[in-house]
mmCIF file of C-alpha atoms and ligand atoms in Angstrom:
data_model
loop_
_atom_site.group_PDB
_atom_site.id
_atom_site.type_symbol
_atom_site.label_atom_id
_atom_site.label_comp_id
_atom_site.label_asym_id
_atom_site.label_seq_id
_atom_site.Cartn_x
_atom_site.Cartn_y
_atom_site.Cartn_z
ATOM 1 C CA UNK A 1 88.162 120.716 129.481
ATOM 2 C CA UNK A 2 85.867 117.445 129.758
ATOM 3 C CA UNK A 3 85.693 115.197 126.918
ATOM 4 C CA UNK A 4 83.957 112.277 126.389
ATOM 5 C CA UNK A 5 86.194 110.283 124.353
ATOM 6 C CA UNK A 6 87.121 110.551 120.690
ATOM 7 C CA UNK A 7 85.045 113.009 118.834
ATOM 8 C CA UNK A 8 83.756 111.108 115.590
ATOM 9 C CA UNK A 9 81.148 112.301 113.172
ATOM 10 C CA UNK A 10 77.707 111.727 114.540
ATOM 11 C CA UNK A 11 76.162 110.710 111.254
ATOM 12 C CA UNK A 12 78.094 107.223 110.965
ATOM 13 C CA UNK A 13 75.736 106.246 113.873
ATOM 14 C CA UNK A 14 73.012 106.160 111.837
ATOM 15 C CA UNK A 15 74.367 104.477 109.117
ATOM 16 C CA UNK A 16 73.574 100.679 108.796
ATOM 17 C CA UNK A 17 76.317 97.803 109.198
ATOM 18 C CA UNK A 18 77.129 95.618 106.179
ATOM 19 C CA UNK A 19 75.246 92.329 107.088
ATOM 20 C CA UNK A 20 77.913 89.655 105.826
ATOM 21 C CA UNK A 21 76.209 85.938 105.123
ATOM 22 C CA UNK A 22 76.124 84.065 107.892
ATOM 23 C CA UNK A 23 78.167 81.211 108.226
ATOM 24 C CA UNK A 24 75.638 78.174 109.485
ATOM 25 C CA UNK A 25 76.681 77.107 113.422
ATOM 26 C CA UNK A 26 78.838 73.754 113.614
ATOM 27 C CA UNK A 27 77.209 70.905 113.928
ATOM 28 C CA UNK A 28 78.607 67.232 114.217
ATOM 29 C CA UNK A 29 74.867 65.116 112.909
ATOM 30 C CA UNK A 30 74.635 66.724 109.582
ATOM 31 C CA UNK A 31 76.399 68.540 106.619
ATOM 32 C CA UNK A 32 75.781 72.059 106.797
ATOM 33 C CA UNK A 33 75.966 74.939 104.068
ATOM 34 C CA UNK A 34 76.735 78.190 103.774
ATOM 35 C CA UNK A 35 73.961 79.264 100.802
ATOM 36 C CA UNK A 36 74.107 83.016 102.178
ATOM 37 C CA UNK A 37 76.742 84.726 100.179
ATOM 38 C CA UNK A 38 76.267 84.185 96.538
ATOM 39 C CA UNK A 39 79.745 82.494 96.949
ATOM 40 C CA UNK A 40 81.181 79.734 93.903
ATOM 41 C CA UNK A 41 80.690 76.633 95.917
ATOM 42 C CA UNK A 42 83.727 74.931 94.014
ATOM 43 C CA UNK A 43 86.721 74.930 95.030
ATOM 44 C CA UNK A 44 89.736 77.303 93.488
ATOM 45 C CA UNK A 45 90.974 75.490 89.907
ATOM 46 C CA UNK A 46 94.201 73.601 89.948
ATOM 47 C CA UNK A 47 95.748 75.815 87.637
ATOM 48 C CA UNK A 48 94.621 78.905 89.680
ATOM 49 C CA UNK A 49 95.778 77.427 92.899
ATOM 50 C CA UNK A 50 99.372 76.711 91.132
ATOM 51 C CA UNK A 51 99.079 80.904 90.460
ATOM 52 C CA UNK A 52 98.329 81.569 94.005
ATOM 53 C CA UNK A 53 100.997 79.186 95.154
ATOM 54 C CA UNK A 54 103.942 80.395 92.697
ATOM 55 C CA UNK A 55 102.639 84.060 93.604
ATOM 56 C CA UNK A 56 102.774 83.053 97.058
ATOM 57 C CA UNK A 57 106.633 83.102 97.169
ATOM 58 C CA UNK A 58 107.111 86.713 96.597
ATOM 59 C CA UNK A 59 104.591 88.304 99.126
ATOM 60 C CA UNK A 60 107.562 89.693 100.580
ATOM 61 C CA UNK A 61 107.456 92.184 97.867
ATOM 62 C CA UNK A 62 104.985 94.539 97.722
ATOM 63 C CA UNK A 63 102.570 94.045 94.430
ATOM 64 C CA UNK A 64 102.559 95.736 91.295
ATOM 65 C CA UNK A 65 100.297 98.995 92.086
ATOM 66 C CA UNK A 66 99.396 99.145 88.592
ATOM 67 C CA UNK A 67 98.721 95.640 88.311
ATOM 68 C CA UNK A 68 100.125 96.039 85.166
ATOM 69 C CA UNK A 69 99.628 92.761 83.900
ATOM 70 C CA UNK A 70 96.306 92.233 85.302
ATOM 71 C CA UNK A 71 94.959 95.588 83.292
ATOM 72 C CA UNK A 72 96.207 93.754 80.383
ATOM 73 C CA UNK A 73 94.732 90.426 80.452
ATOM 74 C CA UNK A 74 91.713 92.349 81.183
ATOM 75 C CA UNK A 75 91.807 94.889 78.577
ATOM 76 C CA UNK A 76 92.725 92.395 75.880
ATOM 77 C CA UNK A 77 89.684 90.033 76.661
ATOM 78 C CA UNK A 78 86.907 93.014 76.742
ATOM 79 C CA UNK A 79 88.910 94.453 73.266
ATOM 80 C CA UNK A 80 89.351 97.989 75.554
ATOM 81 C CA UNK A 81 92.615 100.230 76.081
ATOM 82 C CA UNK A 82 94.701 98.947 79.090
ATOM 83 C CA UNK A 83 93.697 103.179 79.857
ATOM 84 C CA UNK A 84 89.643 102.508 80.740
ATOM 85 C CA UNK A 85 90.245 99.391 83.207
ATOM 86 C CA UNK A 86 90.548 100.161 86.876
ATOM 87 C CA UNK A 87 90.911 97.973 89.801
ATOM 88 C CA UNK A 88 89.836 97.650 93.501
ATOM 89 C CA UNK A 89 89.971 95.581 96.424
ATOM 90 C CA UNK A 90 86.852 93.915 95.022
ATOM 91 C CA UNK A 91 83.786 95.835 93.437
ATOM 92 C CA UNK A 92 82.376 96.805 96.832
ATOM 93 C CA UNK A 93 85.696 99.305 96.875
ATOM 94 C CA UNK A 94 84.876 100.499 93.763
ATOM 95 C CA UNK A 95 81.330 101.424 94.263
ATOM 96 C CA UNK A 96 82.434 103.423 97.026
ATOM 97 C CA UNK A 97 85.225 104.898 95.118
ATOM 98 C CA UNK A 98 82.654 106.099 92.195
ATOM 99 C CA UNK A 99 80.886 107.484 95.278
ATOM 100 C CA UNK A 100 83.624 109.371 96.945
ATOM 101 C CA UNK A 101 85.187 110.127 93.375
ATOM 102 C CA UNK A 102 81.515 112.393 92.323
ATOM 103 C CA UNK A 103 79.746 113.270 95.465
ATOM 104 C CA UNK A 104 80.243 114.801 98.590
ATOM 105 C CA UNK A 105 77.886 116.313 101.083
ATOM 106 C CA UNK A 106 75.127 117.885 99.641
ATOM 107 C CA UNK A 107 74.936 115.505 96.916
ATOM 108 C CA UNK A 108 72.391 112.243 95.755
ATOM 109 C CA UNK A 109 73.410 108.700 95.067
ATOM 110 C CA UNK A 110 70.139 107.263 93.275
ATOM 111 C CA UNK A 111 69.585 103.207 93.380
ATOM 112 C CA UNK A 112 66.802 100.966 93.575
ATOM 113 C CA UNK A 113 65.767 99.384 96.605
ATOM 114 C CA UNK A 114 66.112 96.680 97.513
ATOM 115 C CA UNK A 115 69.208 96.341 95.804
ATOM 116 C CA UNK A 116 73.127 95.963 97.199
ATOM 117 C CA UNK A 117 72.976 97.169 100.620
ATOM 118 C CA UNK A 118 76.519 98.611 99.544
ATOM 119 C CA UNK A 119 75.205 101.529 98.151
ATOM 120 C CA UNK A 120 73.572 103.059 101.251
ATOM 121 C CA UNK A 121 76.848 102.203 103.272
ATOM 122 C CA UNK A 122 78.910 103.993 101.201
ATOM 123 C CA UNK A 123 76.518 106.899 100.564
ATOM 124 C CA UNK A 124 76.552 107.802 103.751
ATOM 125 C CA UNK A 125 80.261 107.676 104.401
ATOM 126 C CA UNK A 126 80.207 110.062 101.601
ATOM 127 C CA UNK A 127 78.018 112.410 103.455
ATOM 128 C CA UNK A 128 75.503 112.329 100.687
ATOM 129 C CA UNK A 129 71.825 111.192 100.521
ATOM 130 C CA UNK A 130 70.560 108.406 99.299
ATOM 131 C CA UNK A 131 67.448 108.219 96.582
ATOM 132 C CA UNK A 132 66.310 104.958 97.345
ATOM 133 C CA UNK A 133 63.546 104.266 94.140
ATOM 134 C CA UNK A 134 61.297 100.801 95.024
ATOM 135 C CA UNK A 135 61.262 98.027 92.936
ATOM 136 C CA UNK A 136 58.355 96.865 90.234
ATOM 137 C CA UNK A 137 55.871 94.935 91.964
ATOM 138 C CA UNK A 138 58.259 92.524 89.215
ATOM 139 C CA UNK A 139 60.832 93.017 91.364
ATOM 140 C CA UNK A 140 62.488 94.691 88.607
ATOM 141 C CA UNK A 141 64.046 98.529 88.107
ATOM 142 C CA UNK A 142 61.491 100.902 87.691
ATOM 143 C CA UNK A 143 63.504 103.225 85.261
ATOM 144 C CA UNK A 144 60.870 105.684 84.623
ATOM 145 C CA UNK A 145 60.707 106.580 88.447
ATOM 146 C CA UNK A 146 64.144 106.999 88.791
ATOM 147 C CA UNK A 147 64.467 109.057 85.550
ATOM 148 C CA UNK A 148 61.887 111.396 87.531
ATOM 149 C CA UNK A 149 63.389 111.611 90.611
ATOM 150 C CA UNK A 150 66.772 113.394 88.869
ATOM 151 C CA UNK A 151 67.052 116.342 90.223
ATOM 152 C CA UNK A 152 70.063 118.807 90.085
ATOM 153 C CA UNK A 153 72.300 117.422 93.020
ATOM 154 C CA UNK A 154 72.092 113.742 91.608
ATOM 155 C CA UNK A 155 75.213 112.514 91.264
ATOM 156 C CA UNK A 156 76.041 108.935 90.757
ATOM 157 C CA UNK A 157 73.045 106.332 89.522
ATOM 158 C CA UNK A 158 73.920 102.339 90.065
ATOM 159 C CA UNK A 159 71.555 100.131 87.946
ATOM 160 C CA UNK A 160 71.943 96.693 89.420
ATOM 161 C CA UNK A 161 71.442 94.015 86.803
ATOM 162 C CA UNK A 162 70.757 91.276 87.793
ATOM 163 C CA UNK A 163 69.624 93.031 91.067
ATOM 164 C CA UNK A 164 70.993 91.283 94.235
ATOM 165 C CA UNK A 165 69.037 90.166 96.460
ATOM 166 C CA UNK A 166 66.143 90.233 93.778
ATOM 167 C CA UNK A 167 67.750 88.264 91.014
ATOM 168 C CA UNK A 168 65.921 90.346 87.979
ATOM 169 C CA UNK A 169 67.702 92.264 84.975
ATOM 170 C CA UNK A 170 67.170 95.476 83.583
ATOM 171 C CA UNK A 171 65.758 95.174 79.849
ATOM 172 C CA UNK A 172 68.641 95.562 77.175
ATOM 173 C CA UNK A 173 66.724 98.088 75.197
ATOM 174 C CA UNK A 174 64.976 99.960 78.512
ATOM 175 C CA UNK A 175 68.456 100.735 80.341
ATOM 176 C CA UNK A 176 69.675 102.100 76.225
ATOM 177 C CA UNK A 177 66.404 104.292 76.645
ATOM 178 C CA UNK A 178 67.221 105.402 80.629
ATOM 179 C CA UNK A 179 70.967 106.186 79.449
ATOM 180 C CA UNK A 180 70.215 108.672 76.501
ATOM 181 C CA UNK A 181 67.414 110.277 78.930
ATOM 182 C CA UNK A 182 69.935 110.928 81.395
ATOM 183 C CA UNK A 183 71.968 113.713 81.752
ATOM 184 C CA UNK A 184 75.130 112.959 80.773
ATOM 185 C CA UNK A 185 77.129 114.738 83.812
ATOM 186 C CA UNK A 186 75.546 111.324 85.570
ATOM 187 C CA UNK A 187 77.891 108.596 86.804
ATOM 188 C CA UNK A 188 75.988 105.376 85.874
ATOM 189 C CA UNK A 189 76.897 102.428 87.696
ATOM 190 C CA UNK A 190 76.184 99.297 85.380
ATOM 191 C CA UNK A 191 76.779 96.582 88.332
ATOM 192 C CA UNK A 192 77.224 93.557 86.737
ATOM 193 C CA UNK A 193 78.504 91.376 89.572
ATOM 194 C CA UNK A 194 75.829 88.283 88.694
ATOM 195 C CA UNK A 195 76.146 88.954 84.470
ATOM 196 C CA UNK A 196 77.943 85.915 83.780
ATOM 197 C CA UNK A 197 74.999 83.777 84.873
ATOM 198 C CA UNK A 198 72.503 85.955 82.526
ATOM 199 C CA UNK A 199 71.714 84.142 79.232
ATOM 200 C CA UNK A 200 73.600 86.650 76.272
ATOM 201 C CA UNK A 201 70.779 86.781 74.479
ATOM 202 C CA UNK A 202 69.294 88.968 77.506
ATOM 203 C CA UNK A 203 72.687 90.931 78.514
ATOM 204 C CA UNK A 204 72.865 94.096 78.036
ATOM 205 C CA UNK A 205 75.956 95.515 75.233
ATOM 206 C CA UNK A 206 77.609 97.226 78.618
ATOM 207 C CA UNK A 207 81.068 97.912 77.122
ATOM 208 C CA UNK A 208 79.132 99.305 73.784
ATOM 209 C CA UNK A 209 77.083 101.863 76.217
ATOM 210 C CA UNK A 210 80.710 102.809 77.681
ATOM 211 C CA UNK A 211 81.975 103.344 74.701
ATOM 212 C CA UNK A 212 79.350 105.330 73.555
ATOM 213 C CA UNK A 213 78.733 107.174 76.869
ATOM 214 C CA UNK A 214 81.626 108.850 78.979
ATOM 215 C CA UNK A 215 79.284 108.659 82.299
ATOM 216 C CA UNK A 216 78.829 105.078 82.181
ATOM 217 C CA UNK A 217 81.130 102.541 83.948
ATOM 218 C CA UNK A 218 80.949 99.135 83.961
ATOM 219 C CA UNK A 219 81.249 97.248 87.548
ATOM 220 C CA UNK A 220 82.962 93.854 87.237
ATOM 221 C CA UNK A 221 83.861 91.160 89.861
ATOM 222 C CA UNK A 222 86.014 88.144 89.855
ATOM 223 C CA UNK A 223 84.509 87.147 93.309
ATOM 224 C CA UNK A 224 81.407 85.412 92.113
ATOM 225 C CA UNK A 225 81.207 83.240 88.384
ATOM 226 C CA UNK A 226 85.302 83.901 88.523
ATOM 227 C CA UNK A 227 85.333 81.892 92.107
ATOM 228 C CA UNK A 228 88.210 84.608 93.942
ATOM 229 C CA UNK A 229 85.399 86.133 96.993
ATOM 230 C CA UNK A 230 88.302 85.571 99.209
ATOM 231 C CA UNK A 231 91.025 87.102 96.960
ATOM 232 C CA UNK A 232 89.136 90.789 96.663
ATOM 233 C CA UNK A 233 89.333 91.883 93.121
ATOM 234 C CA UNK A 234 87.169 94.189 90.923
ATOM 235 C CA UNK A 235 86.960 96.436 88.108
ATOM 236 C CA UNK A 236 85.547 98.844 86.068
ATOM 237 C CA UNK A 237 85.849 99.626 82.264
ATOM 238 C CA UNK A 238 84.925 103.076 82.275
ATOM 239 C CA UNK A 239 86.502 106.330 79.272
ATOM 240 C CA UNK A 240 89.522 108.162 80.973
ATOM 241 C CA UNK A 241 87.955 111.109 83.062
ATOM 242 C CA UNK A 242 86.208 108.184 85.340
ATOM 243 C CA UNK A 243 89.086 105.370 85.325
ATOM 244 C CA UNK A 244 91.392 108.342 86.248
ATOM 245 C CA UNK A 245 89.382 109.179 89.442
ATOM 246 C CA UNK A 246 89.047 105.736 89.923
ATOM 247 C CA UNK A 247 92.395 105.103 90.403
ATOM 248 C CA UNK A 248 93.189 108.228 91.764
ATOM 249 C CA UNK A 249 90.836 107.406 94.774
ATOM 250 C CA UNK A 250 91.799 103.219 95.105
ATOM 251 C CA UNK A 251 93.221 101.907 98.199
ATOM 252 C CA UNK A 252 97.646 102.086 97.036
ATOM 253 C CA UNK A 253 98.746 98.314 97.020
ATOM 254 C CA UNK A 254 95.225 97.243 97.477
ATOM 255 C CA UNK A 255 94.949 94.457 94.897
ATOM 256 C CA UNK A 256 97.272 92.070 96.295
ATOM 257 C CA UNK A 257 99.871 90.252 94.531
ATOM 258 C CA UNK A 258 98.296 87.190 94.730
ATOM 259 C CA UNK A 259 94.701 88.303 94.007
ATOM 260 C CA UNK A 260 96.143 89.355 90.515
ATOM 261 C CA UNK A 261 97.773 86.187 89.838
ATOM 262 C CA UNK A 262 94.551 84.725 90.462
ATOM 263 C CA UNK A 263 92.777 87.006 88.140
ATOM 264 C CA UNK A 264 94.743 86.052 85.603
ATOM 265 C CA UNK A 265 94.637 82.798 85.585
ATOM 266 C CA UNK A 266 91.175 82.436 85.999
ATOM 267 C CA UNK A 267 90.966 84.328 82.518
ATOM 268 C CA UNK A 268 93.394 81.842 81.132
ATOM 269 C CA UNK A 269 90.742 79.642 82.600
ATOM 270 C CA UNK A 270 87.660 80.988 82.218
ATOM 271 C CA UNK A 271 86.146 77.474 79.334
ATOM 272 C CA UNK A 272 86.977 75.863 82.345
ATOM 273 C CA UNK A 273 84.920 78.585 84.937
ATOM 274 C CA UNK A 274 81.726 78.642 83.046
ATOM 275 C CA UNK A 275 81.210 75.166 82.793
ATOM 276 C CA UNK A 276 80.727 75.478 86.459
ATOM 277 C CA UNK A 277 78.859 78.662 85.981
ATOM 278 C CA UNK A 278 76.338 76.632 83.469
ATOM 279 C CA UNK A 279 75.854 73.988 85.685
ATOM 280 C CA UNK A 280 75.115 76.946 88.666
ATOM 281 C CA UNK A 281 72.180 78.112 86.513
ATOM 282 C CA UNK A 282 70.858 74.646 85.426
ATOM 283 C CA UNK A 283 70.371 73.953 89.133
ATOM 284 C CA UNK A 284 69.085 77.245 89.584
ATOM 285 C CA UNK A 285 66.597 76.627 87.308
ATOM 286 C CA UNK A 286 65.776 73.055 88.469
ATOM 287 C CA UNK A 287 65.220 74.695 92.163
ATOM 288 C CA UNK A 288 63.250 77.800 90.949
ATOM 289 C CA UNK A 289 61.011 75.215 88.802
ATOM 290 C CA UNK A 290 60.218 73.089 92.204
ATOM 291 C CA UNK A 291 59.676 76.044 94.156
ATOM 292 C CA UNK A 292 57.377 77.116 91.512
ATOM 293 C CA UNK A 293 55.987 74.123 91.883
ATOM 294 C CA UNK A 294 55.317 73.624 95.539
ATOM 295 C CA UNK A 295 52.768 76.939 95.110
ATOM 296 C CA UNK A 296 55.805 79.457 96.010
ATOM 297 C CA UNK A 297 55.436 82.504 93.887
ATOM 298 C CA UNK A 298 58.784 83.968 92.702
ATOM 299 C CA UNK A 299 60.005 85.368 89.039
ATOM 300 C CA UNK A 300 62.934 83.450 87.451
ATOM 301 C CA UNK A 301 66.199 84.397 88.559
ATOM 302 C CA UNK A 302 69.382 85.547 86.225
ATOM 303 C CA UNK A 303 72.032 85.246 89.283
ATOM 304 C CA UNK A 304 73.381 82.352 91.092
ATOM 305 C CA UNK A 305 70.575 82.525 93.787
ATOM 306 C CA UNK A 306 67.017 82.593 94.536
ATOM 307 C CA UNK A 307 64.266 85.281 96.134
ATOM 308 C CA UNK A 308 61.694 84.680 97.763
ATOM 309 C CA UNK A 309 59.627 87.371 98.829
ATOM 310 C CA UNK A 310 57.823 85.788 101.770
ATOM 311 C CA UNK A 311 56.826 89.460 104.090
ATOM 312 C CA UNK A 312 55.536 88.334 107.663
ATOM 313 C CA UNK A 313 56.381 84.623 107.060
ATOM 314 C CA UNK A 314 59.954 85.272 106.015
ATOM 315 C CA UNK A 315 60.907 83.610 109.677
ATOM 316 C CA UNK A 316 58.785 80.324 109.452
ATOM 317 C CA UNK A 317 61.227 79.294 106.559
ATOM 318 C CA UNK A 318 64.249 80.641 107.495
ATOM 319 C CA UNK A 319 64.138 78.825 110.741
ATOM 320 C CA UNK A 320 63.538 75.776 109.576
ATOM 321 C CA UNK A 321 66.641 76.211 106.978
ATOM 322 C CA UNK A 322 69.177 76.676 109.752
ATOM 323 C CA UNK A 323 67.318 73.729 112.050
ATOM 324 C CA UNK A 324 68.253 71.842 108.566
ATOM 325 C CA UNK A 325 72.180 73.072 108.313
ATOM 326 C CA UNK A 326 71.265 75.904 105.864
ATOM 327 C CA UNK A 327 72.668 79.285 106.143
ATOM 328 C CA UNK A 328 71.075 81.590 103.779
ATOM 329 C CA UNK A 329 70.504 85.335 103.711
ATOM 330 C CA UNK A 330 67.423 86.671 105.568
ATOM 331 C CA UNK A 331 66.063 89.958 105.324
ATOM 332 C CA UNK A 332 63.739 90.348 108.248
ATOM 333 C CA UNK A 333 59.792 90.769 107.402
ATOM 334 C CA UNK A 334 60.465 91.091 103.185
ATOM 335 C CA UNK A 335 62.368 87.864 101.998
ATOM 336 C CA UNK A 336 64.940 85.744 101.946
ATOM 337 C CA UNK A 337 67.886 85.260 99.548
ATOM 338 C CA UNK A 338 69.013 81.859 98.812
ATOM 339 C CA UNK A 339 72.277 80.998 96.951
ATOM 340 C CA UNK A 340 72.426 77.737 94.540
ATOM 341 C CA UNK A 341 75.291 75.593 96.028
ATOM 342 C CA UNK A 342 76.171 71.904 95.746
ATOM 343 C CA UNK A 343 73.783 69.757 94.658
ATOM 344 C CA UNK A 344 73.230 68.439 98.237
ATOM 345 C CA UNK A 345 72.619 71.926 99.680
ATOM 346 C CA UNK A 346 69.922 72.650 96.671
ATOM 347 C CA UNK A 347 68.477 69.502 97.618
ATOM 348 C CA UNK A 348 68.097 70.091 100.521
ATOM 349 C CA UNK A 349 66.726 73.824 100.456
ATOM 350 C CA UNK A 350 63.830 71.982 98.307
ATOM 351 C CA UNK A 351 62.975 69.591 100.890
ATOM 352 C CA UNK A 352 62.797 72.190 103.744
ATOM 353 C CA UNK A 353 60.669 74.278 101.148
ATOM 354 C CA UNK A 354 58.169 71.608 100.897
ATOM 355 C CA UNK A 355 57.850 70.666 104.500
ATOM 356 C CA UNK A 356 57.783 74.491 105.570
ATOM 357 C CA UNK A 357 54.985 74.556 102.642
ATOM 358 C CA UNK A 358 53.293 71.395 104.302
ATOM 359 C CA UNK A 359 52.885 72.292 107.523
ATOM 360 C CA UNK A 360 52.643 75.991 107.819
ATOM 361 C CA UNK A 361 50.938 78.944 106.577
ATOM 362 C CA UNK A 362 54.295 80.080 104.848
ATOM 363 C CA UNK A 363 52.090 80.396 101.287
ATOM 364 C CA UNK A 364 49.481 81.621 102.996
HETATM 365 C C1 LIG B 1 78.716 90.407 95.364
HETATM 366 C C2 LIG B 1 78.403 91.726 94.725
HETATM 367 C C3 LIG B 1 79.428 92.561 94.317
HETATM 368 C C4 LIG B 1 80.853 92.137 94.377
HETATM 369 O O1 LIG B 1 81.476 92.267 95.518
HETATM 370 P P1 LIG B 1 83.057 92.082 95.584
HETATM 371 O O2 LIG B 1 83.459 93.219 96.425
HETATM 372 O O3 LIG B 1 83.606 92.193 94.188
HETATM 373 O O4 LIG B 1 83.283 90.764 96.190
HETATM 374 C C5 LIG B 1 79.116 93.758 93.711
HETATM 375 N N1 LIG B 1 77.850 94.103 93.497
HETATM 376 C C6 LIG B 1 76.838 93.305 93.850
HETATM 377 C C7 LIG B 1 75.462 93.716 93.546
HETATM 378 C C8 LIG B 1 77.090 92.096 94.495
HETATM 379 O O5 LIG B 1 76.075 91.327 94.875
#
């Protein structure tokens, strides 16, 4: 018999890569940043580094699988049983888990798009399709469409709020609305990776809709306000028959040791944490106002970054960004997704704004 080689599924050719951040190319005449991830630009606290150290000593052991402790700390700070908290090698593993834990070929994962270019990724490892509903000319969720599109094989819903790369939140009283509309055998994904960085007067009550709502899960990260991107560490607060799944499908071991000493103490920590999360958003603000400013047109952001929707001229400013030592995230021909770093790198992303805005057509 002739073979060609290992026979692997066909349909993972056609699936798209995940497109990491780029990290900008050394250079030795300037600074350069890497605005492309949505990353904390400060460094790990003292106190969680002295976790990660003391943590550090035991790695010969393998780590609590129930991350017993971590579940706790968790639990205790939403005021939910230890039972509806799940965790995962950061929530990028637990949106596929939801995935793989309700659909399988055959089925529909319904999202908005753009949104996380997770969702597709792990869709299709799934072997289910995905509903892809566009975005507002607001760049925000159009909830109506996607309560229309429902159809019988629908099986999991994410709602990204606030949307990455778009930066925009779902209305509090809208997503109440979409969630009593839809059925209730619907897994909806509230992804709240960027909610820490949303004024609470415009969050949504998530862990009230879970309480009130078996289908509805909560997606939390520690990897952005929480500073751990390199540690890996999510979760969900979700009732039993979804945590359950959850863990049943979770990577064993996968939440290392040291990524749950970290969690913890940047709960312990957390005053501390969204200082530097207040001082993200005052800078975003201060960047979004200049950009405004210059004549760029984009709607205020609730995340830790900015969008610009530039089309066709998305390339005349992202090239002069990494001439300037700026890595940030493009997406070819429909925008580009800048991250609010250190005060230097936000400077600096103005000043390149304004030149590109000088000399080029880049506002038309
Ligand atoms: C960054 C991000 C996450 C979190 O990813 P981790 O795997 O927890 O690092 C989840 N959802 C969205 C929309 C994100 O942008």
């Amino acid at each position: 018999m002739i073979t060609d080689g290992p026979r692997l599924r066909p349909d993972l050719a056609a699936l798209p890569s995940y497109k990491a951040g780029q990290r900008p190319a050394p250079r030795t005449d300037i600074t350069t940043y890497k605005i492309s991830s949505n990353e904390s630009h400060f460094a790990p606290l003292d106190s969680v580094q002295a976790a990660i150290i003391a943590a550090a000593t035991e790695i010969n052991r393998y780590p609590d699988p129930f991350s017993t402790e971590l579940v706790a700390a968790i639990a205790h700070h939403f005021g939910v049983p230890a039972e509806h908290i799940s965790l995962g090698t950061g929530s990028v593993a637990l949106c596929g888990q939801i995935i793989q834990s309700a659909a399988g070929p055959g089925d529909k994962i319904m999202y908005a798009w753009r949104s996380f270019e997770s969702y597709p990724i792990w869709t299709g490892i799934a072997g289910a399709q995905s509903i892809q509903i566009p975005l507002k000319p607001d760049e925000t969720h159009d909830l109506d469409a996607m309560l229309h599109a429902i159809t019988p094989e629908t099986r999991v819903i994410f709602v990204c709020s606030p949307n990455n790369p778009t930066g925009q939140i779902v209305d509090p009283g809208e997503l109440e609305d979409f969630i009593a509309s839809v059925p209730s055998e619907i897994v909806i994904v509230l992804d709240e990776a960027y909610i820490e960085y949303v004024p609470e007067e415009k969050r949504s009550d998530s862990i009230r809709l879970y309480r009130e709502n078996s289908n509805v899960v909560v997606l939390r990260t520690f990897s952005k306000a929480y500073g751990l991107a390199g540690l890996r560490v999510g979760f969900t607060i979700s009732q039993e028959p979804i945590t359950n799944a959850l863990r049943k499908t979770a990577l064993p071991f996968g939440v290392s040791s040291i990524a749950q000493a970290a969690a913890i103490a940047s709960i312990n920590a957390e005053s501390e944490l969204f200082e530097r999360v207040a001082s993200v958003t005052a800078e975003r603000n201060r960047v979004s106002s200049e950009l405004i400013e210059m004549g760029y047109q984009l709607n205020p952001s609730f995340a830790n970054f900015v969008w610009l929707r530039l089309g066709l001229r998305t390339d005349v400013l992202h090239q002069a960004l990494e001439q300037a030592g700026l890595s940030v995230r493009p997406f070819p021909e429909e925008g580009l997704r800048i991250s609010i770093g250190e005060r230097e790198a936000n400077n600096r992303f103005i000043e390149v704004a304004r030149q590109v805005s000088i000399e080029s057509d880049v506002l038309r």
